[in-house]
JSON list of C-alpha atoms and ligand atoms in Angstrom, two decimals:
[
{"chain": "T", "resi": 1, "resn": "MET", "atom": "CA", "xyz": [-24.31, 8.54, -4.85]},
{"chain": "T", "resi": 2, "resn": "ILE", "atom": "CA", "xyz": [-23.17, 5.24, -6.55]},
{"chain": "T", "resi": 3, "resn": "GLY", "atom": "CA", "xyz": [-24.61, 4.84, -10.10]},
{"chain": "T", "resi": 4, "resn": "VAL", "atom": "CA", "xyz": [-25.05, 8.31, -10.91]},
{"chain": "T", "resi": 5, "resn": "THR", "atom": "CA", "xyz": [-24.86, 9.61, -14.39]},
{"chain": "T", "resi": 6, "resn": "ARG", "atom": "CA", "xyz": [-21.00, 11.18, -14.43]},
{"chain": "T", "resi": 7, "resn": "ASP", "atom": "CA", "xyz": [-18.76, 9.93, -17.28]},
{"chain": "T", "resi": 8, "resn": "THR", "atom": "CA", "xyz": [-16.13, 7.09, -15.97]},
{"chain": "T", "resi": 9, "resn": "GLY", "atom": "CA", "xyz": [-15.20, 6.27, -19.45]},
{"chain": "T", "resi": 10, "resn": "PRO", "atom": "CA", "xyz": [-11.52, 7.88, -18.95]},
{"chain": "T", "resi": 11, "resn": "LEU", "atom": "CA", "xyz": [-10.83, 6.23, -15.75]},
{"chain": "T", "resi": 12, "resn": "ALA", "atom": "CA", "xyz": [-12.07, 2.95, -17.01]},
{"chain": "T", "resi": 13, "resn": "VAL", "atom": "CA", "xyz": [-9.66, 3.23, -20.17]},
{"chain": "T", "resi": 14, "resn": "ARG", "atom": "CA", "xyz": [-6.81, 4.26, -17.52]},
{"chain": "T", "resi": 15, "resn": "ILE", "atom": "CA", "xyz": [-7.93, 1.35, -15.04]},
{"chain": "T", "resi": 16, "resn": "ALA", "atom": "CA", "xyz": [-7.63, -1.29, -18.36]},
{"chain": "T", "resi": 17, "resn": "SER", "atom": "CA", "xyz": [-4.41, 0.12, -19.43]},
{"chain": "T", "resi": 18, "resn": "ILE", "atom": "CA", "xyz": [-2.78, -0.11, -16.19]},
{"chain": "T", "resi": 19, "resn": "ALA", "atom": "CA", "xyz": [-4.30, -3.74, -15.72]},
{"chain": "T", "resi": 20, "resn": "GLU", "atom": "CA", "xyz": [-2.78, -4.56, -19.21]},
{"chain": "T", "resi": 21, "resn": "ARG", "atom": "CA", "xyz": [0.72, -3.13, -18.60]},
{"chain": "T", "resi": 22, "resn": "VAL", "atom": "CA", "xyz": [0.66, -4.82, -15.11]},
{"chain": "T", "resi": 23, "resn": "GLU", "atom": "CA", "xyz": [0.06, -7.97, -17.13]},
{"chain": "T", "resi": 24, "resn": "ARG", "atom": "CA", "xyz": [2.83, -7.43, -19.41]},
{"chain": "T", "resi": 25, "resn": "ALA", "atom": "CA", "xyz": [5.30, -6.88, -16.86]},
{"chain": "T", "resi": 26, "resn": "ALA", "atom": "CA", "xyz": [4.39, -10.21, -15.03]},
{"chain": "T", "resi": 27, "resn": "ASP", "atom": "CA", "xyz": [4.55, -12.18, -18.38]},
{"chain": "T", "resi": 28, "resn": "ALA", "atom": "CA", "xyz": [8.10, -10.80, -19.06]},
{"chain": "T", "resi": 29, "resn": "ALA", "atom": "CA", "xyz": [8.94, -11.73, -15.41]},
{"chain": "T", "resi": 30, "resn": "GLY", "atom": "CA", "xyz": [7.30, -15.27, -15.82]},
{"chain": "T", "resi": 31, "resn": "ARG", "atom": "CA", "xyz": [4.87, -14.32, -13.17]},
{"chain": "T", "resi": 32, "resn": "ASP", "atom": "CA", "xyz": [1.07, -14.67, -12.89]},
{"chain": "T", "resi": 33, "resn": "ALA", "atom": "CA", "xyz": [-0.69, -11.64, -12.85]},
{"chain": "T", "resi": 34, "resn": "SER", "atom": "CA", "xyz": [-3.54, -13.19, -10.65]},
{"chain": "T", "resi": 35, "resn": "GLU", "atom": "CA", "xyz": [-0.78, -13.05, -7.93]},
{"chain": "T", "resi": 36, "resn": "ILE", "atom": "CA", "xyz": [-0.50, -9.31, -7.84]},
{"chain": "T", "resi": 37, "resn": "THR", "atom": "CA", "xyz": [-3.16, -7.01, -6.30]},
{"chain": "T", "resi": 38, "resn": "THR", "atom": "CA", "xyz": [-3.19, -3.35, -7.60]},
{"chain": "T", "resi": 39, "resn": "VAL", "atom": "CA", "xyz": [-4.16, -0.97, -4.74]},
{"chain": "T", "resi": 40, "resn": "VAL", "atom": "CA", "xyz": [-5.66, 2.23, -6.23]},
{"chain": "T", "resi": 41, "resn": "VAL", "atom": "CA", "xyz": [-4.37, 5.34, -4.22]},
{"chain": "T", "resi": 42, "resn": "THR", "atom": "CA", "xyz": [-7.00, 7.99, -3.65]},
{"chain": "T", "resi": 43, "resn": "LYS", "atom": "CA", "xyz": [-5.44, 10.21, -1.13]},
{"chain": "T", "resi": 44, "resn": "PHE", "atom": "CA", "xyz": [-6.62, 13.84, -1.56]},
{"chain": "T", "resi": 45, "resn": "GLN", "atom": "CA", "xyz": [-9.28, 12.52, -4.12]},
{"chain": "T", "resi": 46, "resn": "PRO", "atom": "CA", "xyz": [-12.90, 13.65, -3.58]},
{"chain": "T", "resi": 47, "resn": "VAL", "atom": "CA", "xyz": [-15.20, 10.57, -2.61]},
{"chain": "T", "resi": 48, "resn": "GLU", "atom": "CA", "xyz": [-16.97, 11.06, -6.02]},
{"chain": "T", "resi": 49, "resn": "LEU", "atom": "CA", "xyz": [-13.93, 9.60, -7.67]},
{"chain": "T", "resi": 50, "resn": "LEU", "atom": "CA", "xyz": [-13.81, 6.82, -5.21]},
{"chain": "T", "resi": 51, "resn": "GLU", "atom": "CA", "xyz": [-17.71, 6.15, -5.97]},
{"chain": "T", "resi": 52, "resn": "ASP", "atom": "CA", "xyz": [-16.65, 5.98, -9.90]},
{"chain": "T", "resi": 53, "resn": "LEU", "atom": "CA", "xyz": [-13.81, 3.48, -9.14]},
{"chain": "T", "resi": 54, "resn": "TYR", "atom": "CA", "xyz": [-16.10, 1.33, -6.78]},
{"chain": "T", "resi": 55, "resn": "SER", "atom": "CA", "xyz": [-18.66, 1.47, -9.93]},
{"chain": "T", "resi": 56, "resn": "LEU", "atom": "CA", "xyz": [-15.89, -0.01, -11.97]},
{"chain": "T", "resi": 57, "resn": "GLY", "atom": "CA", "xyz": [-14.87, -2.66, -9.98]},
{"chain": "T", "resi": 58, "resn": "VAL", "atom": "CA", "xyz": [-12.15, -1.33, -7.74]},
{"chain": "T", "resi": 59, "resn": "ARG", "atom": "CA", "xyz": [-12.23, -2.90, -4.25]},
{"chain": "T", "resi": 60, "resn": "ASP", "atom": "CA", "xyz": [-8.45, -2.21, -2.99]},
{"chain": "T", "resi": 61, "resn": "PHE", "atom": "CA", "xyz": [-8.26, 1.73, -2.13]},
{"chain": "T", "resi": 62, "resn": "GLY", "atom": "CA", "xyz": [-5.03, 3.01, -0.34]},
{"chain": "T", "resi": 63, "resn": "GLU", "atom": "CA", "xyz": [-5.20, 6.04, 1.72]},
{"chain": "T", "resi": 64, "resn": "SER", "atom": "CA", "xyz": [-2.38, 7.73, 3.62]},
{"chain": "T", "resi": 65, "resn": "ARG", "atom": "CA", "xyz": [-3.98, 10.09, 6.47]},
{"chain": "T", "resi": 66, "resn": "HIS", "atom": "CA", "xyz": [-6.24, 8.90, 9.18]},
{"chain": "T", "resi": 67, "resn": "GLN", "atom": "CA", "xyz": [-8.79, 11.23, 9.08]},
{"chain": "T", "resi": 68, "resn": "GLU", "atom": "CA", "xyz": [-9.35, 11.40, 5.40]},
{"chain": "T", "resi": 69, "resn": "ALA", "atom": "CA", "xyz": [-9.47, 7.65, 5.34]},
{"chain": "T", "resi": 70, "resn": "LYS", "atom": "CA", "xyz": [-12.07, 7.39, 8.04]},
{"chain": "T", "resi": 71, "resn": "GLU", "atom": "CA", "xyz": [-14.42, 9.69, 6.50]},
{"chain": "T", "resi": 72, "resn": "LYS", "atom": "CA", "xyz": [-14.24, 7.90, 3.23]},
{"chain": "T", "resi": 73, "resn": "ALA", "atom": "CA", "xyz": [-14.65, 4.52, 4.56]},
{"chain": "T", "resi": 74, "resn": "ALA", "atom": "CA", "xyz": [-17.71, 5.91, 6.33]},
{"chain": "T", "resi": 75, "resn": "ALA", "atom": "CA", "xyz": [-19.17, 7.07, 2.91]},
{"chain": "T", "resi": 76, "resn": "LEU", "atom": "CA", "xyz": [-18.59, 4.15, 0.73]},
{"chain": "T", "resi": 77, "resn": "PRO", "atom": "CA", "xyz": [-19.66, 0.15, 0.62]},
{"chain": "T", "resi": 78, "resn": "GLY", "atom": "CA", "xyz": [-18.37, -2.17, 3.25]},
{"chain": "T", "resi": 79, "resn": "ASP", "atom": "CA", "xyz": [-16.90, -4.51, 1.09]},
{"chain": "T", "resi": 80, "resn": "ILE", "atom": "CA", "xyz": [-14.02, -2.29, 0.31]},
{"chain": "T", "resi": 81, "resn": "ARG", "atom": "CA", "xyz": [-10.58, -3.47, 1.65]},
{"chain": "T", "resi": 82, "resn": "TRP", "atom": "CA", "xyz": [-8.80, -0.10, 2.80]},
{"chain": "T", "resi": 83, "resn": "HIS", "atom": "CA", "xyz": [-5.08, -0.18, 2.64]},
{"chain": "T", "resi": 84, "resn": "PHE", "atom": "CA", "xyz": [-3.31, 2.39, 4.56]},
{"chain": "T", "resi": 85, "resn": "VAL", "atom": "CA", "xyz": [0.13, 3.50, 3.22]},
{"chain": "T", "resi": 86, "resn": "GLY", "atom": "CA", "xyz": [0.98, 6.47, 4.94]},
{"chain": "T", "resi": 87, "resn": "GLN", "atom": "CA", "xyz": [2.96, 7.29, 8.30]},
{"chain": "T", "resi": 88, "resn": "LEU", "atom": "CA", "xyz": [1.12, 6.22, 10.88]},
{"chain": "T", "resi": 89, "resn": "GLN", "atom": "CA", "xyz": [1.12, 8.14, 14.60]},
{"chain": "T", "resi": 90, "resn": "SER", "atom": "CA", "xyz": [0.97, 5.73, 17.50]},
{"chain": "T", "resi": 91, "resn": "LYS", "atom": "CA", "xyz": [-1.82, 7.67, 18.98]},
{"chain": "T", "resi": 92, "resn": "LYS", "atom": "CA", "xyz": [-3.97, 7.14, 15.98]},
{"chain": "T", "resi": 93, "resn": "ALA", "atom": "CA", "xyz": [-3.26, 3.42, 15.36]},
{"chain": "T", "resi": 94, "resn": "ARG", "atom": "CA", "xyz": [-5.98, 1.99, 17.10]},
{"chain": "T", "resi": 95, "resn": "ALA", "atom": "CA", "xyz": [-8.65, 4.07, 15.38]},
{"chain": "T", "resi": 96, "resn": "VAL", "atom": "CA", "xyz": [-6.86, 3.09, 11.73]},
{"chain": "T", "resi": 97, "resn": "ARG", "atom": "CA", "xyz": [-7.62, -0.56, 12.68]},
{"chain": "T", "resi": 98, "resn": "GLU", "atom": "CA", "xyz": [-11.57, 0.29, 12.73]},
{"chain": "T", "resi": 99, "resn": "TYR", "atom": "CA", "xyz": [-11.71, 0.24, 8.89]},
{"chain": "T", "resi": 100, "resn": "ALA", "atom": "CA", "xyz": [-8.11, -0.87, 7.86]},
{"chain": "T", "resi": 101, "resn": "SER", "atom": "CA", "xyz": [-8.14, -4.42, 6.26]},
{"chain": "T", "resi": 102, "resn": "VAL", "atom": "CA", "xyz": [-4.15, -3.93, 5.66]},
{"chain": "T", "resi": 103, "resn": "ILE", "atom": "CA", "xyz": [-1.77, -1.41, 6.75]},
{"chain": "T", "resi": 104, "resn": "HIS", "atom": "CA", "xyz": [1.79, -0.73, 4.40]},
{"chain": "T", "resi": 105, "resn": "SER", "atom": "CA", "xyz": [3.46, 1.52, 7.00]},
{"chain": "T", "resi": 106, "resn": "VAL", "atom": "CA", "xyz": [4.46, -0.56, 10.36]},
{"chain": "T", "resi": 107, "resn": "ASP", "atom": "CA", "xyz": [8.00, 0.62, 10.98]},
{"chain": "T", "resi": 108, "resn": "ARG", "atom": "CA", "xyz": [8.40, 0.50, 14.33]},
{"chain": "T", "resi": 109, "resn": "ILE", "atom": "CA", "xyz": [8.05, -1.46, 17.52]},
{"chain": "T", "resi": 110, "resn": "SER", "atom": "CA", "xyz": [6.23, 1.28, 19.41]},
{"chain": "T", "resi": 111, "resn": "LEU", "atom": "CA", "xyz": [3.54, 1.17, 16.42]},
{"chain": "T", "resi": 112, "resn": "VAL", "atom": "CA", "xyz": [3.07, -2.71, 16.63]},
{"chain": "T", "resi": 113, "resn": "ASP", "atom": "CA", "xyz": [2.52, -2.40, 20.41]},
{"chain": "T", "resi": 114, "resn": "ALA", "atom": "CA", "xyz": [-0.11, 0.51, 19.77]},
{"chain": "T", "resi": 115, "resn": "LEU", "atom": "CA", "xyz": [-1.75, -1.96, 16.83]},
{"chain": "T", "resi": 116, "resn": "ALA", "atom": "CA", "xyz": [-2.01, -4.95, 18.78]},
{"chain": "T", "resi": 117, "resn": "SER", "atom": "CA", "xyz": [-5.19, -6.29, 19.85]},
{"chain": "T", "resi": 118, "resn": "ASP", "atom": "CA", "xyz": [-6.90, -9.65, 20.72]},
{"chain": "T", "resi": 119, "resn": "ASP", "atom": "CA", "xyz": [-9.91, -8.68, 19.07]},
{"chain": "T", "resi": 120, "resn": "LEU", "atom": "CA", "xyz": [-9.23, -7.78, 15.47]},
{"chain": "T", "resi": 121, "resn": "ASP", "atom": "CA", "xyz": [-7.20, -8.96, 12.84]},
{"chain": "T", "resi": 122, "resn": "VAL", "atom": "CA", "xyz": [-5.46, -6.54, 10.28]},
{"chain": "T", "resi": 123, "resn": "GLY", "atom": "CA", "xyz": [-2.61, -7.60, 7.93]},
{"chain": "T", "resi": 124, "resn": "VAL", "atom": "CA", "xyz": [0.59, -5.59, 8.07]},
{"chain": "T", "resi": 125, "resn": "PHE", "atom": "CA", "xyz": [3.54, -4.70, 6.02]},
{"chain": "T", "resi": 126, "resn": "ALA", "atom": "CA", "xyz": [7.06, -3.76, 7.56]},
{"chain": "T", "resi": 127, "resn": "GLN", "atom": "CA", "xyz": [7.93, -0.67, 5.89]},
{"chain": "T", "resi": 128, "resn": "ILE", "atom": "CA", "xyz": [11.75, 0.01, 5.28]},
{"chain": "T", "resi": 129, "resn": "ASN", "atom": "CA", "xyz": [13.57, 2.68, 4.81]},
{"chain": "T", "resi": 130, "resn": "LEU", "atom": "CA", "xyz": [15.83, 2.61, 1.79]},
{"chain": "T", "resi": 131, "resn": "THR", "atom": "CA", "xyz": [17.33, 5.98, 2.30]},
{"chain": "T", "resi": 132, "resn": "ASP", "atom": "CA", "xyz": [20.08, 6.99, 4.48]},
{"chain": "T", "resi": 133, "resn": "ASP", "atom": "CA", "xyz": [17.71, 9.91, 5.98]},
{"chain": "T", "resi": 134, "resn": "PRO", "atom": "CA", "xyz": [16.16, 8.48, 9.18]},
{"chain": "T", "resi": 135, "resn": "ALA", "atom": "CA", "xyz": [13.47, 11.26, 8.91]},
{"chain": "T", "resi": 136, "resn": "ARG", "atom": "CA", "xyz": [11.85, 9.01, 6.07]},
{"chain": "T", "resi": 137, "resn": "GLY", "atom": "CA", "xyz": [9.18, 6.54, 6.94]},
{"chain": "T", "resi": 138, "resn": "GLY", "atom": "CA", "xyz": [10.39, 2.99, 7.42]},
{"chain": "T", "resi": 139, "resn": "VAL", "atom": "CA", "xyz": [12.52, 1.00, 9.65]},
{"chain": "T", "resi": 140, "resn": "ALA", "atom": "CA", "xyz": [16.20, 0.79, 8.91]},
{"chain": "T", "resi": 141, "resn": "PRO", "atom": "CA", "xyz": [17.36, -2.62, 7.47]},
{"chain": "T", "resi": 142, "resn": "SER", "atom": "CA", "xyz": [19.60, -2.97, 10.52]},
{"chain": "T", "resi": 143, "resn": "GLY", "atom": "CA", "xyz": [16.17, -3.03, 12.78]},
{"chain": "T", "resi": 144, "resn": "LEU", "atom": "CA", "xyz": [14.24, -5.10, 10.38]},
{"chain": "T", "resi": 145, "resn": "ASP", "atom": "CA", "xyz": [14.73, -8.41, 12.07]},
{"chain": "T", "resi": 146, "resn": "GLU", "atom": "CA", "xyz": [13.80, -6.85, 15.20]},
{"chain": "T", "resi": 147, "resn": "LEU", "atom": "CA", "xyz": [10.80, -5.46, 13.88]},
{"chain": "T", "resi": 148, "resn": "VAL", "atom": "CA", "xyz": [9.56, -8.19, 12.33]},
{"chain": "T", "resi": 149, "resn": "GLU", "atom": "CA", "xyz": [9.84, -10.36, 15.79]},
{"chain": "T", "resi": 150, "resn": "SER", "atom": "CA", "xyz": [7.92, -8.05, 17.25]},
{"chain": "T", "resi": 151, "resn": "ILE", "atom": "CA", "xyz": [5.00, -7.94, 14.58]},
{"chain": "T", "resi": 152, "resn": "GLN", "atom": "CA", "xyz": [5.32, -11.99, 14.63]},
{"chain": "T", "resi": 153, "resn": "ALA", "atom": "CA", "xyz": [4.65, -12.11, 18.41]},
{"chain": "T", "resi": 154, "resn": "ALA", "atom": "CA", "xyz": [1.93, -9.48, 18.54]},
{"chain": "T", "resi": 155, "resn": "PRO", "atom": "CA", "xyz": [-1.63, -10.36, 18.86]},
{"chain": "T", "resi": 156, "resn": "GLY", "atom": "CA", "xyz": [-4.24, -9.64, 15.96]},
{"chain": "T", "resi": 157, "resn": "MET", "atom": "CA", "xyz": [-1.46, -8.82, 13.50]},
{"chain": "T", "resi": 158, "resn": "ARG", "atom": "CA", "xyz": [-0.88, -11.06, 10.01]},
{"chain": "T", "resi": 159, "resn": "LEU", "atom": "CA", "xyz": [2.93, -10.09, 8.57]},
{"chain": "T", "resi": 160, "resn": "LYS", "atom": "CA", "xyz": [1.97, -10.28, 4.73]},
{"chain": "T", "resi": 161, "resn": "GLY", "atom": "CA", "xyz": [5.75, -9.05, 4.05]},
{"chain": "T", "resi": 162, "resn": "VAL", "atom": "CA", "xyz": [7.75, -5.90, 3.45]},
{"chain": "T", "resi": 163, "resn": "MET", "atom": "CA", "xyz": [6.98, -2.43, 2.09]},
{"chain": "T", "resi": 164, "resn": "ALA", "atom": "CA", "xyz": [9.08, 0.07, 0.48]},
{"chain": "T", "resi": 165, "resn": "VAL", "atom": "CA", "xyz": [8.93, 3.84, -1.13]},
{"chain": "T", "resi": 166, "resn": "PRO", "atom": "CA", "xyz": [12.12, 4.00, -3.73]},
{"chain": "T", "resi": 167, "resn": "PRO", "atom": "CA", "xyz": [14.65, 6.87, -2.85]},
{"chain": "T", "resi": 168, "resn": "LEU", "atom": "CA", "xyz": [14.14, 9.36, -5.35]},
{"chain": "T", "resi": 169, "resn": "GLU", "atom": "CA", "xyz": [17.89, 9.45, -6.04]},
{"chain": "T", "resi": 170, "resn": "GLU", "atom": "CA", "xyz": [18.02, 5.94, -7.11]},
{"chain": "T", "resi": 171, "resn": "ASP", "atom": "CA", "xyz": [17.30, 3.91, -10.05]},
{"chain": "T", "resi": 172, "resn": "PRO", "atom": "CA", "xyz": [14.07, 2.39, -8.69]},
{"chain": "T", "resi": 173, "resn": "ALA", "atom": "CA", "xyz": [15.22, -0.65, -10.34]},
{"chain": "T", "resi": 174, "resn": "ARG", "atom": "CA", "xyz": [18.28, -1.06, -7.99]},
{"chain": "T", "resi": 175, "resn": "SER", "atom": "CA", "xyz": [15.80, -0.16, -4.79]},
{"chain": "T", "resi": 176, "resn": "TYR", "atom": "CA", "xyz": [13.51, -2.84, -5.75]},
{"chain": "T", "resi": 177, "resn": "ALA", "atom": "CA", "xyz": [16.44, -5.43, -6.24]},
{"chain": "T", "resi": 178, "resn": "ARG", "atom": "CA", "xyz": [17.47, -4.61, -2.62]},
{"chain": "T", "resi": 179, "resn": "LEU", "atom": "CA", "xyz": [13.93, -4.77, -1.12]},
{"chain": "T", "resi": 180, "resn": "ARG", "atom": "CA", "xyz": [13.62, -8.30, -2.76]},
{"chain": "T", "resi": 181, "resn": "GLU", "atom": "CA", "xyz": [16.75, -9.41, -1.06]},
{"chain": "T", "resi": 182, "resn": "LEU", "atom": "CA", "xyz": [15.32, -7.83, 2.23]},
{"chain": "T", "resi": 183, "resn": "SER", "atom": "CA", "xyz": [12.16, -9.62, 1.55]},
{"chain": "T", "resi": 184, "resn": "GLU", "atom": "CA", "xyz": [14.10, -13.05, 1.09]},
{"chain": "T", "resi": 185, "resn": "ARG", "atom": "CA", "xyz": [16.05, -12.17, 4.78]},
{"chain": "T", "resi": 186, "resn": "VAL", "atom": "CA", "xyz": [12.28, -11.74, 6.48]},
{"chain": "T", "resi": 187, "resn": "MET", "atom": "CA", "xyz": [11.07, -15.06, 4.69]},
{"chain": "T", "resi": 188, "resn": "ARG", "atom": "CA", "xyz": [13.83, -16.93, 6.43]},
{"chain": "T", "resi": 189, "resn": "ALA", "atom": "CA", "xyz": [12.38, -15.64, 9.87]},
{"chain": "T", "resi": 190, "resn": "ALA", "atom": "CA", "xyz": [8.80, -15.94, 8.53]},
{"chain": "T", "resi": 191, "resn": "PRO", "atom": "CA", "xyz": [8.13, -18.02, 5.68]},
{"chain": "T", "resi": 192, "resn": "THR", "atom": "CA", "xyz": [4.75, -17.15, 5.24]},
{"chain": "T", "resi": 193, "resn": "ALA", "atom": "CA", "xyz": [5.43, -13.13, 4.84]},
{"chain": "T", "resi": 194, "resn": "SER", "atom": "CA", "xyz": [6.18, -13.27, 1.02]},
{"chain": "T", "resi": 195, "resn": "ALA", "atom": "CA", "xyz": [4.25, -10.26, -0.26]},
{"chain": "T", "resi": 196, "resn": "ILE", "atom": "CA", "xyz": [6.13, -7.15, -1.47]},
{"chain": "T", "resi": 197, "resn": "SER", "atom": "CA", "xyz": [4.18, -3.53, -1.34]},
{"chain": "T", "resi": 198, "resn": "ALA", "atom": "CA", "xyz": [6.24, -1.66, -3.99]},
{"chain": "T", "resi": 199, "resn": "GLY", "atom": "CA", "xyz": [5.63, 0.24, -7.08]},
{"chain": "T", "resi": 200, "resn": "MET", "atom": "CA", "xyz": [3.81, 3.26, -7.78]},
{"chain": "T", "resi": 201, "resn": "SER", "atom": "CA", "xyz": [2.57, 5.21, -10.81]},
{"chain": "T", "resi": 202, "resn": "GLY", "atom": "CA", "xyz": [6.43, 5.81, -12.46]},
{"chain": "T", "resi": 203, "resn": "ASP", "atom": "CA", "xyz": [7.88, 2.43, -11.47]},
{"chain": "T", "resi": 204, "resn": "PHE", "atom": "CA", "xyz": [5.37, -0.32, -11.03]},
{"chain": "T", "resi": 205, "resn": "GLU", "atom": "CA", "xyz": [6.49, -2.30, -14.00]},
{"chain": "T", "resi": 206, "resn": "GLN", "atom": "CA", "xyz": [10.37, -2.48, -12.37]},
{"chain": "T", "resi": 207, "resn": "ALA", "atom": "CA", "xyz": [8.34, -3.50, -9.21]},
{"chain": "T", "resi": 208, "resn": "VAL", "atom": "CA", "xyz": [6.83, -6.49, -10.89]},
{"chain": "T", "resi": 209, "resn": "SER", "atom": "CA", "xyz": [9.97, -7.27, -12.34]},
{"chain": "T", "resi": 210, "resn": "ALA", "atom": "CA", "xyz": [11.46, -7.26, -8.67]},
{"chain": "T", "resi": 211, "resn": "GLY", "atom": "CA", "xyz": [8.54, -9.61, -7.52]},
{"chain": "T", "resi": 212, "resn": "ALA", "atom": "CA", "xyz": [6.25, -7.10, -5.90]},
{"chain": "T", "resi": 213, "resn": "THR", "atom": "CA", "xyz": [2.73, -8.28, -5.29]},
{"chain": "T", "resi": 214, "resn": "HIS", "atom": "CA", "xyz": [0.66, -5.35, -4.07]},
{"chain": "T", "resi": 215, "resn": "LEU", "atom": "CA", "xyz": [1.15, -2.01, -6.44]},
{"chain": "T", "resi": 216, "resn": "ARG", "atom": "CA", "xyz": [0.30, 1.46, -4.85]},
{"chain": "T", "resi": 217, "resn": "ILE", "atom": "CA", "xyz": [-0.73, 2.97, -7.91]},
{"chain": "T", "resi": 218, "resn": "GLY", "atom": "CA", "xyz": [-2.33, 6.75, -7.50]},
{"chain": "T", "resi": 219, "resn": "THR", "atom": "CA", "xyz": [-2.31, 9.38, -10.36]},
{"chain": "T", "resi": 220, "resn": "ALA", "atom": "CA", "xyz": [-1.55, 6.91, -13.48]},
{"chain": "T", "resi": 221, "resn": "ILE", "atom": "CA", "xyz": [-5.32, 5.95, -12.69]},
{"chain": "T", "resi": 222, "resn": "THR", "atom": "CA", "xyz": [-6.51, 8.55, -10.84]},
{"chain": "T", "resi": 223, "resn": "GLY", "atom": "CA", "xyz": [-5.46, 11.62, -12.66]},
{"chain": "T", "resi": 224, "resn": "GLU", "atom": "CA", "xyz": [-3.54, 14.11, -10.90]},
{"chain": "T", "resi": 225, "resn": "ARG", "atom": "CA", "xyz": [-4.17, 15.07, -7.26]},
{"chain": "T", "resi": 226, "resn": "THR", "atom": "CA", "xyz": [-5.40, 18.61, -6.54]},
{"chain": "T", "resi": 227, "resn": "ARG", "atom": "CA", "xyz": [-3.31, 18.97, -3.68]},
{"chain": "T", "resi": 228, "resn": "GLY", "atom": "CA", "xyz": [-0.50, 17.01, -1.23]},
{"chain": "T", "resi": 229, "resn": "ALA", "atom": "CA", "xyz": [1.67, 14.71, -2.47]},
{"chain": "A", "resi": 1, "resn": "LIG", "atom": "C1", "xyz": [0.85, 8.50, -2.85]},
{"chain": "A", "resi": 1, "resn": "LIG", "atom": "C2", "xyz": [1.69, 7.06, -2.59]},
{"chain": "A", "resi": 1, "resn": "LIG", "atom": "C3", "xyz": [1.54, 6.10, -3.75]},
{"chain": "A", "resi": 1, "resn": "LIG", "atom": "C4", "xyz": [0.76, 6.54, -4.97]},
{"chain": "A", "resi": 1, "resn": "LIG", "atom": "O1", "xyz": [1.52, 7.34, -5.66]},
{"chain": "A", "resi": 1, "resn": "LIG", "atom": "P1", "xyz": [1.61, 7.81, -7.44]},
{"chain": "A", "resi": 1, "resn": "LIG", "atom": "O2", "xyz": [2.91, 8.27, -7.92]},
{"chain": "A", "resi": 1, "resn": "LIG", "atom": "O3", "xyz": [0.54, 8.51, -7.40]},
{"chain": "A", "resi": 1, "resn": "LIG", "atom": "O4", "xyz": [1.25, 6.29, -7.85]},
{"chain": "A", "resi": 1, "resn": "LIG", "atom": "C5", "xyz": [2.18, 5.51, -3.44]},
{"chain": "A", "resi": 1, "resn": "LIG", "atom": "N1", "xyz": [2.47, 4.95, -2.15]},
{"chain": "A", "resi": 1, "resn": "LIG", "atom": "C6", "xyz": [2.44, 5.64, -1.14]},
{"chain": "A", "resi": 1, "resn": "LIG", "atom": "C7", "xyz": [3.21, 5.15, 0.41]},
{"chain": "A", "resi": 1, "resn": "LIG", "atom": "C8", "xyz": [1.84, 6.85, -1.33]},
{"chain": "A", "resi": 1, "resn": "LIG", "atom": "O5", "xyz": [1.91, 7.93, -0.19]}
]
């Protein structure tokens, strides 16, 4: 239940501390922190934790698995914006649209086709794979233009911009600089698609420096996940 007496003090402290770091990173980059949305990634976390985050004012939640996200969306208030950030199977695409405001992981044309709909409106990010491993989520940079075109042509979808998870083997600042260049390339074809979804617990300051507008922060706010990754 919302409003029951759990000690949300430590969570409130972590939220405030991340907000302050985002603000400092924005200042250092000559940016306005108000243009940056922090999505709190709550995958594998219990509903009670999401209720606590909600009671502390969080309205942007990120989830990466459909079944879990669907159950949480049903259990929590309707004014939450659900951000789907995980790999998405085409056969689950339409079900995810039922609750998601934003899908950060659109990475292939078959998924665009599965998500397209005349009567819904969803914001999407084109997820880019910055590694050489095709098994990782995201479209290869060489396929990005074609993916962007298909999103622009699809009904019921607004292209917000680009998203990536930085490769483990590279300095995140370099990954995010590459993402920024790809964002600029996308904006030549889609001038309003200026958002960049980048930045996790360990590297969000570098992402802010590189222009990220949507940070996806999990453990630095929630504490450790009990399972999964
Ligand atoms: C889990 C996850 C995050 C958050 O990671 P943390 O290191 O916990 O901040 C961000 N983006 C995606 C796509 C994720 O799956």
